[in-house]
Amino acid sequence: MKKLLLMALAMVLSGSLYASNDSTINIYGVNEKTDKDQSSSNGIGIMYDSEELKVKLESTSDSTKAAAVLKFSPMQNWYYKIGVNALNQKVYAPDNTNTRVNQYTVGLAGGYMIQQDLYIELGGSYTKLSAEVFGDYEIKAEKTKDLYIEVVKRWELPYGTLDTTANLGRVNHQLSDNETSSGASIDFYPKDTNAKVGYRYQHEKNNIVSTYSVQYNGFFLDYTDNLSADTDYVMIGIQFNFTDLFDFSTYTLAKNIKPQLSELHRFEDSLLNHISIKSSAGVQKTQAAIDADAISTPTIAMNDQTVNDWGGLQATNLPAPSITGVKVGAVYSIVADPTAGKLTINADTGIATWFGDTEGPGSDYTIVYRVVNPDGGTALTTFNLHVNNNA
């Protein structure tokens, strides 16, 4: 993770090579809720933003993110993009234990300008989530593949500029069924102002996201609401144009906030703006913890027995019952004793003792044994006890 952060920082420092009239440095604060049952965390971020290169570094107490997108146009009307991001994020279990997991994404996209205000783009990404085990919980390693097609259109209206996008894609999850994804966005730039209002929507299983954005001159505010996970993300900051990255005297509040149309795509959004953990399984108990929590299923069996009464003067031990799955610490008992105490059972061993019966030529009793494991697992058996009168 540290190496990726250093690489991203190096790309930022080399950003002056790409400085143009619309190049900006964005400095912002973050309030981020990554788990619906946990409080939000605060942090800071910085982003270098130009048409050819975008680099983003961000850190809160719960996450560290680094991302970069590089665009180049080797042929007229065509462009290509490559992107990477790395995420180190704290994940929480239901018992509030937590650990940090690493996730890495690489992406590739290509676009074609049908006309000056109409683009089509095809792109995809590959995401790898590392496995982590912590306490009784784990997050499983998973690989996710994403492929999409998107159309982008700019409309010049009497009252301003309207940019619209629509995308449709397919997401391949390693640990769950594949799914179709879809999304759309709209950005409006009022005429004769340096302002923007925008809305983005992306729909995937367990990841339904809405983003609202406003901007005026160099000041901006974004609010992202993940409706599926019940989490959110707020980013508020300031943008500066510059001509020399290392000369602060060239910095001014951003005057040109309208991007080149080929930048308004899902590619930038997924790699730069919505970096989140992609896990189909989520945080779940390990198999060892599941096995430990499972209530046991013991069995107990006893054949019919015959004993002599010996005139009520001599004790007779019955055989121990046949058992399986009975754990150390199990307790044996007789249920609804019909012998009125003439038959007793050792609660620790399950061996019963008969003592006394002088009630005629012979007696028959229906006996029910019960065994209860320490975890609550219970079993019963019923047998007949015949008493011979031999004295």
XYZ file of N, CA and C in Angstrom, residues 118-285:
504
model
N -20.914 14.180 -28.686
C -21.445 12.836 -28.475
C -20.310 11.821 -28.475
N -20.175 11.101 -27.377
C -19.127 10.102 -27.214
C -19.743 8.755 -26.850
N -19.024 7.686 -27.204
C -19.365 6.347 -26.743
C -18.097 5.715 -26.171
N -18.234 5.011 -25.072
C -17.066 4.447 -24.387
C -17.348 3.014 -23.972
N -16.334 2.160 -24.112
C -16.371 0.773 -23.652
C -15.230 0.584 -22.668
N -15.542 0.036 -21.507
C -14.497 -0.108 -20.494
C -14.740 -1.287 -19.580
N -13.755 -1.565 -18.773
C -13.863 -2.665 -17.818
C -12.811 -2.531 -16.738
N -12.984 -3.308 -15.677
C -12.036 -3.281 -14.569
C -11.940 -4.655 -13.935
N -10.844 -4.850 -13.227
C -10.585 -6.103 -12.498
C -10.197 -5.724 -11.073
N -10.929 -6.241 -10.100
C -10.701 -5.905 -8.697
C -10.364 -7.156 -7.904
N -9.343 -7.057 -7.071
C -8.938 -8.176 -6.216
C -9.011 -7.735 -4.761
N -9.798 -8.450 -3.981
C -9.950 -8.191 -2.550
C -9.192 -9.255 -1.777
N -8.326 -8.845 -0.852
C -7.532 -9.778 -0.063
C -8.361 -10.341 1.087
N -8.050 -11.585 1.479
C -8.755 -12.226 2.587
C -8.139 -11.821 3.918
N -8.992 -11.714 4.926
C -8.537 -11.430 6.285
C -9.408 -12.201 7.273
N -8.764 -12.771 8.305
C -9.469 -13.443 9.398
C -9.170 -12.686 10.673
N -10.223 -12.353 11.431
C -10.020 -11.641 12.691
C -11.053 -12.131 13.698
N -10.543 -12.714 14.777
C -11.424 -13.279 15.785
C -12.278 -14.388 15.208
N -13.588 -14.305 15.418
C -14.521 -15.305 14.905
C -15.039 -14.956 13.517
N -14.482 -13.901 12.887
C -15.029 -13.424 11.623
C -13.964 -13.387 10.532
N -14.424 -13.275 9.303
C -13.510 -13.215 8.171
C -14.154 -12.450 7.023
N -13.312 -11.917 6.163
C -13.747 -11.413 4.869
C -12.994 -12.242 3.834
N -13.733 -12.815 2.905
C -13.149 -13.770 1.970
C -12.511 -13.067 0.784
N -11.436 -13.651 0.293
C -10.795 -13.133 -0.918
C -11.754 -13.290 -2.094
N -11.772 -12.280 -2.963
C -12.684 -12.335 -4.105
C -12.131 -11.508 -5.259
N -12.400 -11.992 -6.469
C -12.046 -11.270 -7.683
C -13.334 -10.859 -8.388
N -13.405 -9.593 -8.787
C -14.590 -9.057 -9.448
C -14.199 -8.454 -10.788
N -14.955 -8.789 -11.823
C -14.715 -8.253 -13.161
C -15.936 -7.454 -13.608
N -15.652 -6.327 -14.243
C -16.726 -5.392 -14.603
C -16.525 -4.947 -16.049
N -17.573 -5.034 -16.855
C -17.526 -4.587 -18.251
C -18.755 -3.733 -18.516
N -18.578 -2.592 -19.206
C -19.712 -1.692 -19.434
C -19.558 -0.971 -20.765
N -20.678 -0.418 -21.227
C -20.701 0.488 -22.370
C -21.478 1.728 -21.937
N -21.004 2.902 -22.396
C -21.608 4.151 -21.943
C -21.688 5.147 -23.095
N -22.748 5.921 -23.082
C -22.942 6.992 -24.056
C -22.972 8.322 -23.311
N -22.268 9.316 -23.838
C -22.180 10.629 -23.208
C -22.611 11.690 -24.234
N -23.480 12.591 -23.795
C -24.004 13.612 -24.707
C -23.983 14.974 -24.010
N -23.527 15.998 -24.719
C -23.549 17.380 -24.220
C -24.592 18.169 -25.002
N -25.420 18.907 -24.234
C -26.478 19.703 -24.836
C -26.219 21.173 -24.535
N -26.154 21.991 -25.559
C -26.016 23.433 -25.376
C -27.404 24.057 -25.410
N -27.842 24.567 -24.271
C -29.196 25.097 -24.110
C -29.151 26.609 -23.927
N -30.273 27.282 -24.072
C -30.284 28.746 -23.900
C -29.831 29.184 -22.515
N -30.032 28.340 -21.522
C -29.719 28.751 -20.151
C -28.459 28.080 -19.604
N -27.748 27.349 -20.439
C -26.521 26.733 -19.965
C -26.195 25.453 -20.702
N -25.249 24.703 -20.161
C -24.785 23.454 -20.763
C -25.253 22.281 -19.910
N -25.770 21.256 -20.573
C -26.248 20.069 -19.881
C -25.469 18.860 -20.390
N -24.780 18.163 -19.486
C -24.056 16.939 -19.822
C -24.810 15.740 -19.259
N -25.038 14.730 -20.095
C -25.769 13.541 -19.662
C -24.976 12.287 -20.018
N -25.090 11.270 -19.183
C -24.469 9.979 -19.463
C -25.447 8.867 -19.132
N -25.272 7.723 -19.786
C -26.044 6.519 -19.482
C -25.134 5.315 -19.727
N -25.135 4.359 -18.797
C -24.263 3.188 -18.962
C -25.017 1.907 -18.642
N -24.569 0.833 -19.257
C -25.119 -0.496 -19.026
C -23.950 -1.474 -19.007
N -23.945 -2.385 -18.031
C -22.802 -3.269 -17.921
C -23.135 -4.611 -17.312
N -22.091 -5.396 -17.138
C -22.198 -6.726 -16.546
C -21.080 -6.892 -15.531
N -21.443 -7.367 -14.332
C -20.474 -7.547 -13.261
C -20.364 -9.033 -12.942
N -19.133 -9.548 -12.955
C -18.863 -10.949 -12.643
C -18.319 -11.042 -11.231
N -19.094 -11.649 -10.321
C -18.672 -11.837 -8.933
C -18.159 -13.263 -8.750
N -17.018 -13.411 -8.128
C -16.457 -14.738 -7.916
C -17.279 -15.553 -6.921
N -17.867 -14.894 -5.918
C -18.541 -15.613 -4.830
C -20.059 -15.535 -4.885
N -20.600 -14.934 -5.920
C -22.059 -14.865 -6.038
C -22.431 -14.794 -7.514
N -23.742 -14.766 -7.771
C -24.210 -14.728 -9.153
C -23.785 -13.431 -9.837
N -23.571 -13.521 -11.134
C -23.268 -12.332 -11.919
C -24.521 -11.448 -12.012
N -24.324 -10.191 -12.373
C -25.455 -9.268 -12.393
C -25.273 -8.217 -13.477
N -26.382 -7.585 -13.820
C -26.382 -6.454 -14.731
C -26.302 -5.163 -13.928
N -25.502 -4.231 -14.399
C -25.396 -2.920 -13.751
C -25.888 -1.848 -14.712
N -26.339 -0.746 -14.139
C -26.796 0.364 -14.963
C -26.628 1.658 -14.188
N -26.564 2.754 -14.924
C -26.406 4.042 -14.262
C -26.619 5.194 -15.215
N -26.713 6.387 -14.639
C -26.902 7.604 -15.424
C -26.432 8.789 -14.606
N -26.122 9.870 -15.293
C -25.734 11.100 -14.597
C -26.192 12.303 -15.397
N -26.295 13.426 -14.697
C -26.666 14.686 -15.327
C -25.927 15.811 -14.610
N -25.280 16.677 -15.370
C -24.580 17.842 -14.827
C -25.034 19.073 -15.599
N -25.390 20.112 -14.860
C -25.857 21.344 -15.495
C -24.955 22.498 -15.096
N -24.474 23.256 -16.117
C -23.614 24.414 -15.923
C -24.388 25.655 -16.373
N -24.938 26.433 -15.447
C -25.725 27.617 -15.836
C -24.894 28.589 -16.677
N -25.557 29.228 -17.614
C -24.886 30.139 -18.539
C -24.339 31.358 -17.802
N -23.159 31.790 -18.214
C -22.501 32.994 -17.692
C -22.193 32.897 -16.197
N -22.040 31.678 -15.701
C -21.619 31.487 -14.310
C -20.505 30.446 -14.289
N -19.817 30.371 -13.180
C -18.802 29.348 -12.983
C -19.334 28.375 -11.921
N -20.458 27.730 -12.266
C -21.158 26.902 -11.295
C -21.624 25.604 -11.948
N -21.955 24.633 -11.089
C -22.447 23.338 -11.559
C -23.346 22.725 -10.507
N -24.406 22.040 -10.954
C -25.178 21.148 -10.090
C -25.253 19.810 -10.823
N -25.125 18.723 -10.069
C -25.091 17.427 -10.729
C -25.683 16.319 -9.887
N -26.026 15.226 -10.575
C -26.565 14.041 -9.913
C -26.094 12.808 -10.678
N -25.623 11.799 -9.928
C -25.211 10.526 -10.522
C -25.922 9.395 -9.802
N -26.266 8.347 -10.561
C -26.930 7.179 -9.985
C -26.307 5.927 -10.590
N -25.956 4.976 -9.744
C -25.409 3.712 -10.217
C -26.086 2.578 -9.461
N -26.551 1.577 -10.206
C -27.310 0.479 -9.600
C -26.587 -0.839 -9.828
N -26.152 -1.440 -8.730
C -25.619 -2.790 -8.718
C -26.154 -3.485 -7.472
N -26.130 -4.810 -7.476
C -26.587 -5.551 -6.308
C -25.792 -5.134 -5.081
N -26.481 -4.805 -4.001
C -25.858 -4.389 -2.737
C -24.994 -3.140 -2.898
N -25.201 -2.400 -3.980
C -24.402 -1.191 -4.175
C -25.193 -0.190 -5.016
N -26.309 0.273 -4.456
C -27.136 1.279 -5.123
C -26.709 2.642 -4.592
N -26.124 3.463 -5.468
C -25.439 4.681 -5.030
C -26.022 5.903 -5.736
N -26.311 6.939 -4.945
C -26.701 8.240 -5.480
C -25.690 9.281 -5.023
N -25.278 10.152 -5.954
C -24.326 11.210 -5.630
C -24.876 12.554 -6.077
N -24.867 13.512 -5.169
C -25.322 14.873 -5.441
C -24.112 15.805 -5.341
N -23.983 16.728 -6.276
C -22.820 17.612 -6.270
C -23.230 19.034 -6.635
N -22.563 19.984 -5.994
C -22.724 21.400 -6.331
C -21.344 22.030 -6.344
N -21.191 23.065 -7.176
C -19.903 23.740 -7.286
C -20.126 25.191 -7.678
N -19.351 26.064 -7.070
C -19.410 27.478 -7.434
C -18.002 28.052 -7.368
N -17.559 28.587 -8.506
C -16.173 29.030 -8.630
C -15.256 27.889 -8.190
N -14.448 28.092 -7.189
C -13.532 27.023 -6.800
C -14.006 26.163 -5.651
N -15.216 26.376 -5.177
C -15.702 25.647 -4.014
C -16.667 24.539 -4.456
N -16.551 23.351 -3.845
C -17.398 22.239 -4.268
C -17.828 21.404 -3.068
N -18.953 20.725 -3.258
C -19.515 19.840 -2.239
C -20.133 18.636 -2.933
N -19.728 17.431 -2.508
C -20.307 16.185 -3.018
C -20.865 15.384 -1.849
N -22.048 14.801 -2.045
C -22.639 13.916 -1.053
C -23.036 12.621 -1.742
N -22.494 11.513 -1.275
C -22.785 10.200 -1.831
C -23.523 9.364 -0.803
N -24.649 8.801 -1.229
C -25.489 7.990 -0.353
C -25.569 6.583 -0.923
N -25.015 5.612 -0.183
C -25.131 4.211 -0.593
C -26.403 3.649 0.039
N -27.451 3.538 -0.768
C -28.757 3.149 -0.253
C -28.786 1.696 0.190
N -27.952 0.865 -0.395
C -27.927 -0.552 -0.043
C -27.243 -0.795 1.289
N -26.081 -0.172 1.483
C -25.285 -0.422 2.688
C -25.612 0.528 3.829
N -26.466 1.531 3.560
C -26.808 2.546 4.556
C -25.552 3.258 5.056
N -24.685 3.631 4.122
C -23.482 4.389 4.431
C -23.463 5.642 3.569
N -22.573 6.585 3.893
C -22.514 7.815 3.114
C -21.110 8.395 3.113
N -20.948 9.409 2.271
C -19.636 10.016 2.052
C -19.856 11.484 1.696
N -19.195 12.386 2.412
C -19.303 13.822 2.153
C -17.907 14.364 1.858
N -17.789 15.135 0.795
C -16.520 15.740 0.410
C -16.767 17.223 0.171
N -16.021 18.074 0.846
C -16.163 19.509 0.678
C -14.775 20.125 0.565
N -14.571 20.979 -0.444
C -13.230 21.505 -0.636
C -13.171 22.666 -1.600
N -11.972 22.891 -2.085
C -11.698 24.047 -2.927
C -10.785 23.630 -4.068
N -10.976 24.225 -5.244
C -10.197 23.935 -6.440
C -9.347 25.134 -6.820
N -8.119 24.835 -7.267
C -7.223 25.885 -7.746
C -6.751 25.543 -9.150
N -6.820 26.519 -10.056
C -6.094 26.429 -11.320
C -4.654 26.863 -11.087
N -3.760 26.388 -11.929
C -2.355 26.771 -11.805
C -1.686 26.610 -13.164
N -0.549 27.260 -13.301
C 0.274 27.058 -14.493
C 1.583 26.374 -14.155
N 2.014 26.489 -12.895
C 3.209 25.811 -12.422
C 2.875 25.171 -11.072
N 2.895 23.852 -11.037
C 2.501 23.130 -9.835
C 3.326 23.529 -8.626
N 4.565 23.905 -8.838
C 5.471 24.186 -7.723
C 5.586 25.678 -7.412
N 4.842 26.503 -8.149
C 4.878 27.943 -7.913
C 3.494 28.392 -7.463
N 3.332 28.590 -6.150
C 2.013 28.910 -5.609
C 1.511 30.287 -6.054
N 2.402 31.125 -6.562
C 1.953 32.433 -7.048
C 1.108 32.304 -8.306
N 1.162 31.133 -8.962
C 0.363 30.917 -10.168
C -1.013 30.328 -9.849
N -1.274 30.060 -8.569
C -2.545 29.441 -8.187
C -3.651 30.497 -8.109
N -4.815 30.156 -8.673
C -6.009 31.001 -8.569
C -7.209 30.093 -8.362
N -8.269 30.648 -7.791
C -9.493 29.864 -7.678
C -9.938 29.420 -9.067
N -10.421 28.178 -9.142
C -10.755 27.594 -10.441
C -11.749 28.459 -11.207
N -11.388 28.795 -12.435
C -12.243 29.621 -13.281
C -12.947 28.799 -14.359
N -12.402 27.635 -14.649
C -12.960 26.798 -15.708
C -13.253 25.421 -15.116
N -14.492 25.199 -14.696
C -14.819 23.940 -14.025
C -15.518 22.948 -14.952
N -15.784 23.357 -16.195
C -16.462 22.460 -17.133
C -15.423 21.537 -17.769
N -15.523 20.217 -17.567
C -14.505 19.307 -18.081
C -14.671 19.028 -19.569
N -13.639 18.475 -20.166
C -13.745 17.978 -21.520
C -14.721 16.792 -21.498
N -15.547 16.667 -22.506
C -16.661 15.724 -22.456
C -16.202 14.273 -22.276
N -15.047 13.915 -22.776
C -14.576 12.536 -22.665
C -14.188 12.161 -21.243
N -14.182 13.124 -20.318
C -13.869 12.827 -18.920
C -15.096 12.428 -18.116
N -16.270 12.617 -18.667
C -17.501 12.373 -17.910
C -17.971 10.941 -18.110
N -17.303 10.026 -17.468
C -17.625 8.631 -17.703
C -17.615 7.829 -16.412
N -18.214 6.651 -16.507
C -18.226 5.736 -15.372
C -16.815 5.339 -14.973
N -15.906 5.328 -15.918
C -14.539 4.907 -15.639
C -13.940 5.750 -14.515
N -13.981 7.075 -14.669
C -13.454 7.955 -13.625
C -14.242 7.819 -12.326
N -15.546 7.663 -12.467
C -16.395 7.589 -11.283
C -16.066 6.358 -10.442
N -15.888 5.208 -11.090
C -15.658 3.975 -10.343
C -14.241 3.894 -9.779
N -13.260 4.464 -10.496
C -11.879 4.371 -10.029
C -11.503 5.487 -9.071
N -12.148 6.653 -9.209
C -11.753 7.805 -8.396
C -12.766 8.163 -7.318
N -14.050 8.097 -7.627
C -15.054 8.662 -6.724
C -15.763 7.643 -5.844
N -15.898 6.412 -6.317
C -16.635 5.415 -5.537
C -15.747 4.225 -5.222
N -14.600 4.479 -4.647
C -13.713 3.389 -4.267
C -14.267 2.775 -2.989
N -14.771 1.563 -3.089
C -15.350 0.908 -1.928
C -15.025 -0.587 -1.971
N -15.194 -1.245 -0.837
C -14.923 -2.675 -0.758
C -15.938 -3.426 -1.614
N -15.434 -4.285 -2.507
C -16.297 -5.108 -3.342
C -16.260 -6.541 -2.818
N -17.232 -6.874 -1.963
C -17.287 -8.201 -1.355
C -18.705 -8.740 -1.450
N -18.869 -9.879 -2.137
C -20.183 -10.500 -2.215
C -20.578 -11.116 -0.882
N -19.589 -11.696 -0.179
C -19.881 -12.396 1.071
C -19.964 -11.449 2.259
N -19.273 -10.301 2.176
C -19.248 -9.389 3.310
C -18.473 -9.968 4.472
N -18.694 -9.431 5.660
C -18.056 -9.950 6.869
C -18.932 -11.070 7.416
N -18.369 -12.250 7.581
C -19.145 -13.390 8.065
C -18.317 -14.214 9.037
N -18.983 -15.078 9.788
C -18.297 -15.924 10.751
C -17.457 -16.983 10.035
